[in-house]
Short mmCIF file of C-alpha atoms in Angstrom, two decimals:
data_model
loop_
_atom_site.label_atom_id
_atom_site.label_comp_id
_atom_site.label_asym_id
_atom_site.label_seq_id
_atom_site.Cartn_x
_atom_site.Cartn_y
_atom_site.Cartn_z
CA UNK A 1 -36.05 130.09 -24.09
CA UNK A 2 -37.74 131.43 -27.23
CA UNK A 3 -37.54 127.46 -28.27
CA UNK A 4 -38.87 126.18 -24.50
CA UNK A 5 -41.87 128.71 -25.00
CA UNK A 6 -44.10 127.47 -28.25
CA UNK A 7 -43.26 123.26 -26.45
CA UNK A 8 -44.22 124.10 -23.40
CA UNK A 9 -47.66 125.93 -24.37
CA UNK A 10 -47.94 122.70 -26.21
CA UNK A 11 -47.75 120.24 -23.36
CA UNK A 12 -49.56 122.51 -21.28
CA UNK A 13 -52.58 122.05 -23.97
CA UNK A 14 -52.45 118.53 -24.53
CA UNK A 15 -52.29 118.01 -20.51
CA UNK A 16 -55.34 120.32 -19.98
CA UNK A 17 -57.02 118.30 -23.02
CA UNK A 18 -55.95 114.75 -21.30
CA UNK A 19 -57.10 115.67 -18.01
CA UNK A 20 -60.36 116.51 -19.74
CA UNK A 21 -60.74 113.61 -21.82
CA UNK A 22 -60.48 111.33 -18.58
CA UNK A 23 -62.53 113.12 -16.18
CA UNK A 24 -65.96 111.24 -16.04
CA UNK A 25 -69.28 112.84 -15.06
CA UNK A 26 -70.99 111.99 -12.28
CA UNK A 27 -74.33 111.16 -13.17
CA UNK A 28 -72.64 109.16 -15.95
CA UNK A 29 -70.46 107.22 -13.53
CA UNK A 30 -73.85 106.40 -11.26
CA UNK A 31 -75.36 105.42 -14.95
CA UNK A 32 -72.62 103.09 -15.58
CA UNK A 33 -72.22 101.48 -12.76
CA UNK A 34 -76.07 101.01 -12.30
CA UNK A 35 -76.10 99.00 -16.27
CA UNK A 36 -73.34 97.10 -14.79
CA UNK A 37 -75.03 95.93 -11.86
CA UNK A 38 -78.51 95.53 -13.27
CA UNK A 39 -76.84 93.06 -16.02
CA UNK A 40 -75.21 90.84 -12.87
CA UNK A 41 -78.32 90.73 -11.49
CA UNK A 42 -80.27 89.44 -14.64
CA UNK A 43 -81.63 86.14 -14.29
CA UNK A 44 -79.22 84.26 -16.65
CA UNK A 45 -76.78 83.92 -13.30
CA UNK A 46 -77.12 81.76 -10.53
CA UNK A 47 -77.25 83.63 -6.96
CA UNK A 48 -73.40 82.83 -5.71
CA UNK A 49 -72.45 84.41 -9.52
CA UNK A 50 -74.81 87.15 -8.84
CA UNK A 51 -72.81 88.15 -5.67
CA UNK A 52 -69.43 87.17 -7.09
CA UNK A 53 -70.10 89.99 -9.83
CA UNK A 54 -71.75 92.58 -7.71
CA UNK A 55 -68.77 92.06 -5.13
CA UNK A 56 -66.18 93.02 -7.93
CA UNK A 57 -68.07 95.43 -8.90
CA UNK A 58 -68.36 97.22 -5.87
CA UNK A 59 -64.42 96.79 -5.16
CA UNK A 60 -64.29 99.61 -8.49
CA UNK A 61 -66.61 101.74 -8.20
CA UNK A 62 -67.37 101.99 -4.28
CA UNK A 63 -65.21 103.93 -1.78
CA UNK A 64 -65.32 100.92 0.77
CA UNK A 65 -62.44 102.52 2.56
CA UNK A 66 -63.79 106.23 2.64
CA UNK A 67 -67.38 104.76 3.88
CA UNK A 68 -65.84 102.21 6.56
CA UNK A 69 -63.72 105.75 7.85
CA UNK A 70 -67.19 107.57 8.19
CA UNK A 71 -69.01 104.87 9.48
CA UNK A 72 -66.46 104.69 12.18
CA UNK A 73 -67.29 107.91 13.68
CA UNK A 74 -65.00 110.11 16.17
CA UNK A 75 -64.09 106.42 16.92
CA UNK A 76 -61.39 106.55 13.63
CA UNK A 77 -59.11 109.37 15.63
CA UNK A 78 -59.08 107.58 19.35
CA UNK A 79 -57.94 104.05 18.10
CA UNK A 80 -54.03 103.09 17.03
CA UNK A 81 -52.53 102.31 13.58
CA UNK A 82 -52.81 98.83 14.10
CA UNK A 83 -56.58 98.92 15.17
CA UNK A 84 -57.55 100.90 12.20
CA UNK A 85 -55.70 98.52 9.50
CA UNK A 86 -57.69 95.59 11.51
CA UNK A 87 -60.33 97.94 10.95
CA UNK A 88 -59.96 98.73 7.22
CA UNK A 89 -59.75 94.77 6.53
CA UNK A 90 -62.98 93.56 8.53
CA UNK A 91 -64.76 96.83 7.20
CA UNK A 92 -63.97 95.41 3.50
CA UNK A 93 -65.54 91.93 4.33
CA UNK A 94 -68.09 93.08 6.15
CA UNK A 95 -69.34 95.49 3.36
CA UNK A 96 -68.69 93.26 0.44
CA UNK A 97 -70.90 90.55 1.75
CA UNK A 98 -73.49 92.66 3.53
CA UNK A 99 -73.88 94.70 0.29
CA UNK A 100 -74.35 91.87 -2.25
CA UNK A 101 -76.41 89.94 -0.08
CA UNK A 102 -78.86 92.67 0.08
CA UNK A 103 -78.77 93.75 -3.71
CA UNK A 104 -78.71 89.65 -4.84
CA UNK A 105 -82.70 89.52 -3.47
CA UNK A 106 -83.01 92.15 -6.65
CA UNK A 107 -83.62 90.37 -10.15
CA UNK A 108 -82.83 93.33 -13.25
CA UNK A 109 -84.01 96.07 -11.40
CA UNK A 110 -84.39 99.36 -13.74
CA UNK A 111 -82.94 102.70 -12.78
CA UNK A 112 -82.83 105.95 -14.35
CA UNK A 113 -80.75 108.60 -13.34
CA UNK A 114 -82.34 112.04 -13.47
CA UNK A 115 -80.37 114.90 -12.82
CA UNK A 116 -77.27 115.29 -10.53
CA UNK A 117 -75.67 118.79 -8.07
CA UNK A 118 -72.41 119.82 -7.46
CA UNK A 119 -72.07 120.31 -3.69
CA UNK A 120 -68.37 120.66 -3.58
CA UNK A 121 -64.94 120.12 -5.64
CA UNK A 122 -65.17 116.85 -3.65
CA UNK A 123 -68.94 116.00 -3.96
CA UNK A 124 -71.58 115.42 -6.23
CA UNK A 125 -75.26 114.03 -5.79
CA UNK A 126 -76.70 112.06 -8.40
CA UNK A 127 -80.13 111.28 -8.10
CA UNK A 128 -82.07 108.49 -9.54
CA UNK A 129 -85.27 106.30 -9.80
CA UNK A 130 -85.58 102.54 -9.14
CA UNK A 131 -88.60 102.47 -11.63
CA UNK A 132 -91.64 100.51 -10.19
CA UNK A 133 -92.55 97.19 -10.47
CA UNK A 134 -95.94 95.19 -9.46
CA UNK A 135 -94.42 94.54 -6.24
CA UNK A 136 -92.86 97.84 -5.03
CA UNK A 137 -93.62 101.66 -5.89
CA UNK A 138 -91.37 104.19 -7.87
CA UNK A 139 -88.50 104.47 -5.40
CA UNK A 140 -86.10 107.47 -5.42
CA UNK A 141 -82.25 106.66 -4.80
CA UNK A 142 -79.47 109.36 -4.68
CA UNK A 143 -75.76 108.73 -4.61
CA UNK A 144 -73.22 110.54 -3.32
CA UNK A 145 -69.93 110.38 -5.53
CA UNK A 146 -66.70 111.50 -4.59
CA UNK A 147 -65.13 113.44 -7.18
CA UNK A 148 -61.97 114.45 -5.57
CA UNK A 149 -60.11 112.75 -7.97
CA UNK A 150 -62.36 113.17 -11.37
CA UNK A 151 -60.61 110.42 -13.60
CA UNK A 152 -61.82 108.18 -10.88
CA UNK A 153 -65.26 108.65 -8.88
CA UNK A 154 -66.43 107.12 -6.28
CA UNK A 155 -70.06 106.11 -4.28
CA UNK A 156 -69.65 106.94 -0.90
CA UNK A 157 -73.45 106.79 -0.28
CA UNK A 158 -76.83 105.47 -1.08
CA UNK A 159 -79.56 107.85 -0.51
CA UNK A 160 -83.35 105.76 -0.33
CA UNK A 161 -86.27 108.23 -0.16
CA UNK A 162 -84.11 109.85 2.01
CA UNK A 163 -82.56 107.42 4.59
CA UNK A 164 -78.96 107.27 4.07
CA UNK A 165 -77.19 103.57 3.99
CA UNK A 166 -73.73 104.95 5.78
CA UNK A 167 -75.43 106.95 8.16
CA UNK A 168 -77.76 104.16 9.20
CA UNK A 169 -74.52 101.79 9.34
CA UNK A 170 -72.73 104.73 11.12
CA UNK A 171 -75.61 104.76 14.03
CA UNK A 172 -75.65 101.33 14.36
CA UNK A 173 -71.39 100.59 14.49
CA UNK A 174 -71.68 103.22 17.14
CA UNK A 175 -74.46 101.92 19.47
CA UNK A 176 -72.49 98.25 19.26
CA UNK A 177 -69.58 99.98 20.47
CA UNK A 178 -71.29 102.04 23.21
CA UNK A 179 -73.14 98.96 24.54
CA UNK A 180 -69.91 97.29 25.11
CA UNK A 181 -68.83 100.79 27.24
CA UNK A 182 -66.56 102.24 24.02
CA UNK A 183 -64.59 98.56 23.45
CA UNK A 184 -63.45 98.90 19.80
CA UNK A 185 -63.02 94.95 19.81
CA UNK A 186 -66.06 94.63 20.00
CA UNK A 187 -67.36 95.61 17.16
CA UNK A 188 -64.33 93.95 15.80
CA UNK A 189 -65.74 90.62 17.57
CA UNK A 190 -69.33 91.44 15.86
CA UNK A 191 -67.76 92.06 12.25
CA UNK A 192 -65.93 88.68 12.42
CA UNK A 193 -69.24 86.92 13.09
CA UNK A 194 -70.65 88.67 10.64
CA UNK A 195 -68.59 87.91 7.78
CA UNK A 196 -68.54 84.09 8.71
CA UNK B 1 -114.54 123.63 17.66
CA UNK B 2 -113.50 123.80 21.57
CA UNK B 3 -111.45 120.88 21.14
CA UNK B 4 -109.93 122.03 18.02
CA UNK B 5 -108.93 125.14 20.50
CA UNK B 6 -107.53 123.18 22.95
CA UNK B 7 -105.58 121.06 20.76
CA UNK B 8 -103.71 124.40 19.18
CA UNK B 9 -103.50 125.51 22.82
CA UNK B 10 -101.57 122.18 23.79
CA UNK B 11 -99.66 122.60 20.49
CA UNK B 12 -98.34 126.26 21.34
CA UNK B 13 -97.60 125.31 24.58
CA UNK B 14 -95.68 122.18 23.61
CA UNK B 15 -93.82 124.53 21.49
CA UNK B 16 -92.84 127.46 23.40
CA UNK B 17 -92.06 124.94 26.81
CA UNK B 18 -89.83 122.65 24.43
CA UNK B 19 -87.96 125.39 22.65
CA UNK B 20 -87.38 127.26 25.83
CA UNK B 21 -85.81 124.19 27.36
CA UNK B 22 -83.53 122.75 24.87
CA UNK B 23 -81.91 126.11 23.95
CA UNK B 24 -78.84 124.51 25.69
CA UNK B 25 -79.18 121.13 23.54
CA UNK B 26 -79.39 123.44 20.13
CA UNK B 27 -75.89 124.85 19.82
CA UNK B 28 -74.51 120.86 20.60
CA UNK B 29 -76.99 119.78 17.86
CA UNK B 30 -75.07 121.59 15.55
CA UNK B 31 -71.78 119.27 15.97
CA UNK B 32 -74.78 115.93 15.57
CA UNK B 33 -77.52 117.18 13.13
CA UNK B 34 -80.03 114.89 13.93
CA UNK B 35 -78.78 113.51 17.19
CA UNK B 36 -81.68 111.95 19.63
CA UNK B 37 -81.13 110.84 22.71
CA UNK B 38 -82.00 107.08 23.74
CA UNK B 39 -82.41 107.67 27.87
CA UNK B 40 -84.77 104.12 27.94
CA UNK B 41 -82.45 102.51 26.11
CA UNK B 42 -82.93 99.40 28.47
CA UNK B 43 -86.67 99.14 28.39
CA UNK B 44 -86.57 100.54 24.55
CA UNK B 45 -84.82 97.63 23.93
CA UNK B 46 -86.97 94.87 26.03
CA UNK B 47 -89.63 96.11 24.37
CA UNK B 48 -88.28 96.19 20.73
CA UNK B 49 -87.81 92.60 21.58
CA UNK B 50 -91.30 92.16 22.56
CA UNK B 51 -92.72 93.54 19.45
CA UNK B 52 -90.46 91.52 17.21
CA UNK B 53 -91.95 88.51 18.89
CA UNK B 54 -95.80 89.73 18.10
CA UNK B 55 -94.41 90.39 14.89
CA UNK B 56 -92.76 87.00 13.90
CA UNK B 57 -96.14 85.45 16.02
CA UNK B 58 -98.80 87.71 14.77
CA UNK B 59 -98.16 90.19 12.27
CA UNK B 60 -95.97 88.80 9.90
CA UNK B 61 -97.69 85.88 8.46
CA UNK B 62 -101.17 88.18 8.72
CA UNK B 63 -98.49 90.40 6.24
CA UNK B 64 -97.73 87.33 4.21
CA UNK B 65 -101.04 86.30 3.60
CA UNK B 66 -102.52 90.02 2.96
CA UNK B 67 -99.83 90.32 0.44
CA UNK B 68 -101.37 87.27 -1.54
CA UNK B 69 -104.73 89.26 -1.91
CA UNK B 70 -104.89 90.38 -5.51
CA UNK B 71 -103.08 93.98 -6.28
CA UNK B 72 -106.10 95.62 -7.10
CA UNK B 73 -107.21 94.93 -3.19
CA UNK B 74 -104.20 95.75 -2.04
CA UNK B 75 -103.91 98.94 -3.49
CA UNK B 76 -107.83 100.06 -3.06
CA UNK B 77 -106.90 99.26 0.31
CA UNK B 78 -104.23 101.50 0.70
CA UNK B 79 -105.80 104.31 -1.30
CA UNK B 80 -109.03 104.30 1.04
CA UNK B 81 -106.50 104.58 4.10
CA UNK B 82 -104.49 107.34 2.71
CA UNK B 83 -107.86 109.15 2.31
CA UNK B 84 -108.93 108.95 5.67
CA UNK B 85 -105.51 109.88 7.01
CA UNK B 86 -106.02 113.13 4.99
CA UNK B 87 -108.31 114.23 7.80
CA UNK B 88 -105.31 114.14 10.06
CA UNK B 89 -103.52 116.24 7.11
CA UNK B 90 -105.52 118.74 6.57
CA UNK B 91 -105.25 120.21 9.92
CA UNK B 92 -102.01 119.93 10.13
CA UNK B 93 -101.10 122.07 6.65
CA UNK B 94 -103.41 124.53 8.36
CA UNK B 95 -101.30 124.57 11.41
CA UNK B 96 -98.16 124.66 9.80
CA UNK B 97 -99.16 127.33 7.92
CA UNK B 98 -99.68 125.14 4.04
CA UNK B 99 -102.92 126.65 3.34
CA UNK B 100 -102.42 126.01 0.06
CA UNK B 101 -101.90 122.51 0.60
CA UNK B 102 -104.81 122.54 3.01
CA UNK B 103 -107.07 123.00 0.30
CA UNK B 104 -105.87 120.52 -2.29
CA UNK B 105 -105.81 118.02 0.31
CA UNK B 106 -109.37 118.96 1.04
CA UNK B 107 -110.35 118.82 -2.52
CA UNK B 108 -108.55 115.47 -2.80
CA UNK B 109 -110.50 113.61 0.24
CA UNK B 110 -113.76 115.10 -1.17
CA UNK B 111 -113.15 114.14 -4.76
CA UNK B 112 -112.22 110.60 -3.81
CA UNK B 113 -115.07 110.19 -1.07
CA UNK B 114 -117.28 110.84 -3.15
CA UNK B 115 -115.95 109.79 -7.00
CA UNK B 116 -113.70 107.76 -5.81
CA UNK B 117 -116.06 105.53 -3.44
CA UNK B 118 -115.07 105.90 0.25
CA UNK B 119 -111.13 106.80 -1.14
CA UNK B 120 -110.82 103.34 -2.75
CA UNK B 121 -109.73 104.74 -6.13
CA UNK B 122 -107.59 107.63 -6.23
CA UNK B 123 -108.90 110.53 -8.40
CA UNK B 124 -107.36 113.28 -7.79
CA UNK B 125 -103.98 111.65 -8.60
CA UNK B 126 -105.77 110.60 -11.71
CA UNK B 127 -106.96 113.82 -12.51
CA UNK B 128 -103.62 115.74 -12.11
CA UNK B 129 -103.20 116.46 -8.40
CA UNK B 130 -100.01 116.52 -6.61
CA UNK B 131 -98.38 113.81 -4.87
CA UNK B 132 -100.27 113.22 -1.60
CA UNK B 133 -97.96 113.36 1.79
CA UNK B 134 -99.46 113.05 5.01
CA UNK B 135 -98.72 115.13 7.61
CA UNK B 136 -99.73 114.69 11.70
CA UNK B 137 -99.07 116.16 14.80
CA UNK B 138 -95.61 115.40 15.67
CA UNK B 139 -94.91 116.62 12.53
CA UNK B 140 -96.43 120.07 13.20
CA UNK B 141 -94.58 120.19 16.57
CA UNK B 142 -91.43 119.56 14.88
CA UNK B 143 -91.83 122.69 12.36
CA UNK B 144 -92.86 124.52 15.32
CA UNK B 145 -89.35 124.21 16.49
CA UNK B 146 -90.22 121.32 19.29
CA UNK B 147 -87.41 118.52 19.51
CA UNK B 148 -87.79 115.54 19.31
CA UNK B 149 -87.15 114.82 22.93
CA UNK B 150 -85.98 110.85 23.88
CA UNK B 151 -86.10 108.20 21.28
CA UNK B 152 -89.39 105.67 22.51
CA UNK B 153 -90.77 102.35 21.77
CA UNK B 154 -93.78 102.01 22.25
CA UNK B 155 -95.61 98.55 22.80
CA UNK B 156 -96.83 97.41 19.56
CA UNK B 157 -97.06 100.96 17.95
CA UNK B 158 -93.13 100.43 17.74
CA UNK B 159 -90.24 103.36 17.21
CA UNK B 160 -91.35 107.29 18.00
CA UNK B 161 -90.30 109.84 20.44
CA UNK B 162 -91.42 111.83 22.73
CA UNK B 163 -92.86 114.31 20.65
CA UNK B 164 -93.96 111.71 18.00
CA UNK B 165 -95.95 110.10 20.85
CA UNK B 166 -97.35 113.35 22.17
CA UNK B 167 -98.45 114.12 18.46
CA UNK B 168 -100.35 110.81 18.11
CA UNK B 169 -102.05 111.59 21.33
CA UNK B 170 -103.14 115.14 20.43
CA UNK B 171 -105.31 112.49 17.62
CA UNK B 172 -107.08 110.82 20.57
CA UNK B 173 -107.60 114.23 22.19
CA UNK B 174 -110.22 115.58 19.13
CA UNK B 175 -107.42 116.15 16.61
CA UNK B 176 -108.40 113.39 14.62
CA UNK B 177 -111.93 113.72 12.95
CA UNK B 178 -111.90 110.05 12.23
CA UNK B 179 -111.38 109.13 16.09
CA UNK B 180 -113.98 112.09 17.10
CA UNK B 181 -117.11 110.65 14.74
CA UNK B 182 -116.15 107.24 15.40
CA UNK B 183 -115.44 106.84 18.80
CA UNK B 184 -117.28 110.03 20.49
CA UNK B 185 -119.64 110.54 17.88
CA UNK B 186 -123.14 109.22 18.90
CA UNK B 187 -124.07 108.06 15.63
CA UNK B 188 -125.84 104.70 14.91
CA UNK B 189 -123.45 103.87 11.51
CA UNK B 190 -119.76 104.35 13.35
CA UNK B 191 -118.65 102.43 16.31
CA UNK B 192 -115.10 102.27 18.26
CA UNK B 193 -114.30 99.05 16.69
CA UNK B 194 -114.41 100.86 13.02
CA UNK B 195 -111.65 103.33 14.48
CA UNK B 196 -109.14 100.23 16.05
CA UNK B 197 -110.11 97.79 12.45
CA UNK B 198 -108.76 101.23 10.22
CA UNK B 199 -105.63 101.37 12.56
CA UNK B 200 -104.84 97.63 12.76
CA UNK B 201 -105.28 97.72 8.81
CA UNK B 202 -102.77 100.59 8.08
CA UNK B 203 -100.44 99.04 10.65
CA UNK B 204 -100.72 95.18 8.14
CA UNK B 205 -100.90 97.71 5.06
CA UNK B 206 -97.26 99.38 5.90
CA UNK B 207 -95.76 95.80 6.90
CA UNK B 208 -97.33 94.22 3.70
CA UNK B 209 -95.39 97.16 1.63
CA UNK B 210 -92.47 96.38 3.74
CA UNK B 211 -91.98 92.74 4.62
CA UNK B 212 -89.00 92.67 1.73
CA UNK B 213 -87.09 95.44 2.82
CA UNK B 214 -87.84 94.76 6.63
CA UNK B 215 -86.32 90.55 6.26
CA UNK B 216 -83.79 92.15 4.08
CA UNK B 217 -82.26 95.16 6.90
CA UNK B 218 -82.66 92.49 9.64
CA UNK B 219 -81.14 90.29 8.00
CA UNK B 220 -77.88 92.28 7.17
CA UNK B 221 -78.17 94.43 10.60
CA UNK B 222 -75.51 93.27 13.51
CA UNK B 223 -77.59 95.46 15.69
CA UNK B 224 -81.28 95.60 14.46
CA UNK B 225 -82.67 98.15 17.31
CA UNK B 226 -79.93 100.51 15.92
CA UNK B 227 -80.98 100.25 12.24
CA UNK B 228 -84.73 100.81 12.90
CA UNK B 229 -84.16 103.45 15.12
CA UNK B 230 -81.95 105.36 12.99
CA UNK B 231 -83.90 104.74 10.12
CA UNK B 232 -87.28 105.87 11.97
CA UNK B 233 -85.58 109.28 13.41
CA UNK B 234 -84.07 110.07 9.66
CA UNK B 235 -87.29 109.62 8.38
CA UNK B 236 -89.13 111.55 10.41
CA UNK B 237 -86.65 114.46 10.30
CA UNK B 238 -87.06 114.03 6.51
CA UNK B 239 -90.79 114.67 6.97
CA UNK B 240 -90.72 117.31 9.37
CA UNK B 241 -88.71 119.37 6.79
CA UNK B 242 -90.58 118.01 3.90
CA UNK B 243 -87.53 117.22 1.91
CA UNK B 244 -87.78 116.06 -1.71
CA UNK B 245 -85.16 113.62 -1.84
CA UNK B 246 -81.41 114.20 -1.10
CA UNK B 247 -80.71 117.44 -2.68
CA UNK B 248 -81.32 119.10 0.46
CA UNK B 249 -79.16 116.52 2.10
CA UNK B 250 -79.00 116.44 6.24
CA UNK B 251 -75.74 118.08 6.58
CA UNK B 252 -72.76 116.21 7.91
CA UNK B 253 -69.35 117.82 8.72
CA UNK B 254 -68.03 114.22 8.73
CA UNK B 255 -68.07 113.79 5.05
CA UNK B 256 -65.33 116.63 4.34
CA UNK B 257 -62.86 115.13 6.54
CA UNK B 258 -62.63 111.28 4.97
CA UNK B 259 -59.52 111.47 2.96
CA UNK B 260 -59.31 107.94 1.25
CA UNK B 261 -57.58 108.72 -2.37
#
């Protein structure tokens, strides 16, 4: 025992100083992530490349799965297994190529992240400025990150001056479904001729 | 001043009849922050459809070819119609209780009506003032605790509600000094046709700012009506609390529940 006690302080300090070492700020996730996609979206690529890039990196650093759940709605507990894998596959497509064809009309857009707050364990805003250009005013983006798991953030939302992107998506998956009097298939019917 | 009486009067009782009746609605608002009902969904619709077809026809290209004017026009532009909705403002900060505000706004519109030429160059912001953010009358409803009542479109004024529309109206009723010296003023240098030329040209001035963003959502939107409207009713709740950003996010229970890791 007298052994066991001095190793096992030991491991208990080198886990505590791993788990440190790997946990990754918020506001230097968003930071990250933003470099990345402002250097896909420099001019030196064609479009299709430009979406290619900003497509893989979304599949890292975005929780597609945790936003197509939200978006979803009450919806998510009434439907079966089966529906919600179909679900979780057109939700994938459908934000993938809805995403990068909005960012792709963007050529090396400059942001600046600012500060960031600690809602929760399992949220953190990180707030940001899309710094102007001739065209377009200052514009103020905030990001919601996931930080359940700390090694490995997540973006579960885009904030713009205040309109959020999932709860906009959330509204409108919701009034598709209610049109067709609360048939899940179709908005399943919609997605696929969508992602066409 | 008789009309500014009456138009506090209609705003008090707007208030007080609203609140009374949607004490029911308030406790299921808690489950849907934000949630606004769409009972002329139908018609909303039909005439979302007709305004998209003005806009494609009418406003669009008008947008377009605004847009090619040099910056400098654009934004001289802009800054002279921001000044004149400051007489819309002011009132409001005094009605929602912003006296503070009041008076910077009222410094502002004086500073850049006069040094500024007609609010074509903004001053004040030059000079150190804060931010400007217009306020109106559905705003000051809102903070006075009136809902929002049914989601509306309204023929080529497009999204609002019913207590958006009843704010724009209080405007037309002597709220807005702009409306009252054009329109009702008997003066030889204003007419009714200055009044409808500043709306049509704030109406081109926000779609000029917006054509990118605009081709861009209805171009990704499988539902387009949904996206504006929820858009337009975040927006506005955004306003009516004055919210800097999303550090005072909207609150949404949903959130906590998504387990994805």
């Amino acid at each position: 025992m007298k052994k066991f006690l001095p190793f096992a302080t030991f491991l208990i300090i080198i886990l505590l100083s791993v788990s440190k070492v790997y946990s990754i700020e918020a506001d230097v996730f968003v930071q990250s992530t933003v470099n990345r996609a402002s250097e896909a979206l420099s001019n030196k690529f064609s479009k299709e490349e430009k979406i290619q890039k900003l497509k893989e990196i979304a599949s890292e650093t975005v929780d597609i799965k945790g936003i197509g759940y939200y978006t979803l709605g009450a919806y998510r507990k009434s439907i079966s297994d089966k529906q919600i894998k179909q679900y979780e596959n057109l939700f994938e497509q459908y934000f993938l190529k809805s995403f990068s064809s909005r960012l792709a009309e963007y050529s090396n857009p400059e942001i600046e992240v600012t500060s960031k707050k600690e809602l929760n364990k399992n949220y953190t805003m990180v707030s940001s400025i899309l710094v102007s250009t001739e065209q377009r005013p200052e514009v103020k983006i905030d990001w919601r990150v996931y930080t359940k798991n700390s090694e490995n953030p997540l973006i579960r939302d885009l904030i713009i001056e205040g309109l959020s992107l999932a709860r906009t998506q959330k509204e409108e998956f919701s009034s598709i479904i209610q049109s067709n009097d609360g048939d899940i298939n179709a908005l399943f019917s919609t997605l696929k001729e969508f992602i066409k | 001043m008789k009309k500014i009486l009456i138009t506090s009067l209609i705003s008090l009782m707007l208030a007080t009849n609203v609140s009374a009746d949607t004490d029911g609605e308030k406790s299921l608002s808690k489950k849907n922050s934000g949630h606004v009902k769409d009972c002329f969904e139908g018609l909303n619709r039909a005439t979302f459809k007709f305004n998209q077809g003005l806009d494609s026809v009418v406003f669009e290209p008008v947008a377009k070819a605004y847009r090619v004017l040099p910056s400098s026009v654009r934004v001289g532009t802009g800054n002279a119609l921001d000044n004149l909705s400051s007489l819309v403002t002011i009132p409001n900060n005094i009605l929602q209780g912003e006296l503070k505000k009041a008076g910077v706004n009222t410094l502002r519109f004086v500073l850049n009506t006069t040094v500024g030429i007609v609010g074509i160059f903004d001053v004040a912001q030059k000079a150190g003032f804060t931010k400007y953010e217009k306020e109106d009358y559905g705003q000051t409803l809102g903070t006075m605790g009136v809902g929002p009542g049914c989601y509306l479109v309204l023929p080529i004024l497009g999204p609002s509600t019913v207590r958006d529309a009843t704010g724009s109206f209080i405007n037309v009723l002597g709220g807005d000094p702009w409306y009252n010296a054009s329109i009702n003023g008997n003066n030889k240098y204003l007419s009714e046709s200055q009044y409808v030329g500043t709306k049509i040209l704030t109406g081109l001035d926000f779609r000029a700012k917006n054509i990118d963003s605009i081709e861009n959502l209805k171009k990704n939107s499988m539902d387009f009506y949904a996206s504006v409207k929820s858009l337009y009713l975040q927006d506005r709740q955004q306003k009516i609390k004055n919210r800097k950003g999303a550090l005072e996010i909207i609150y949404d229970g949903d959130w906590e529940e998504i387990e994805s890791q």
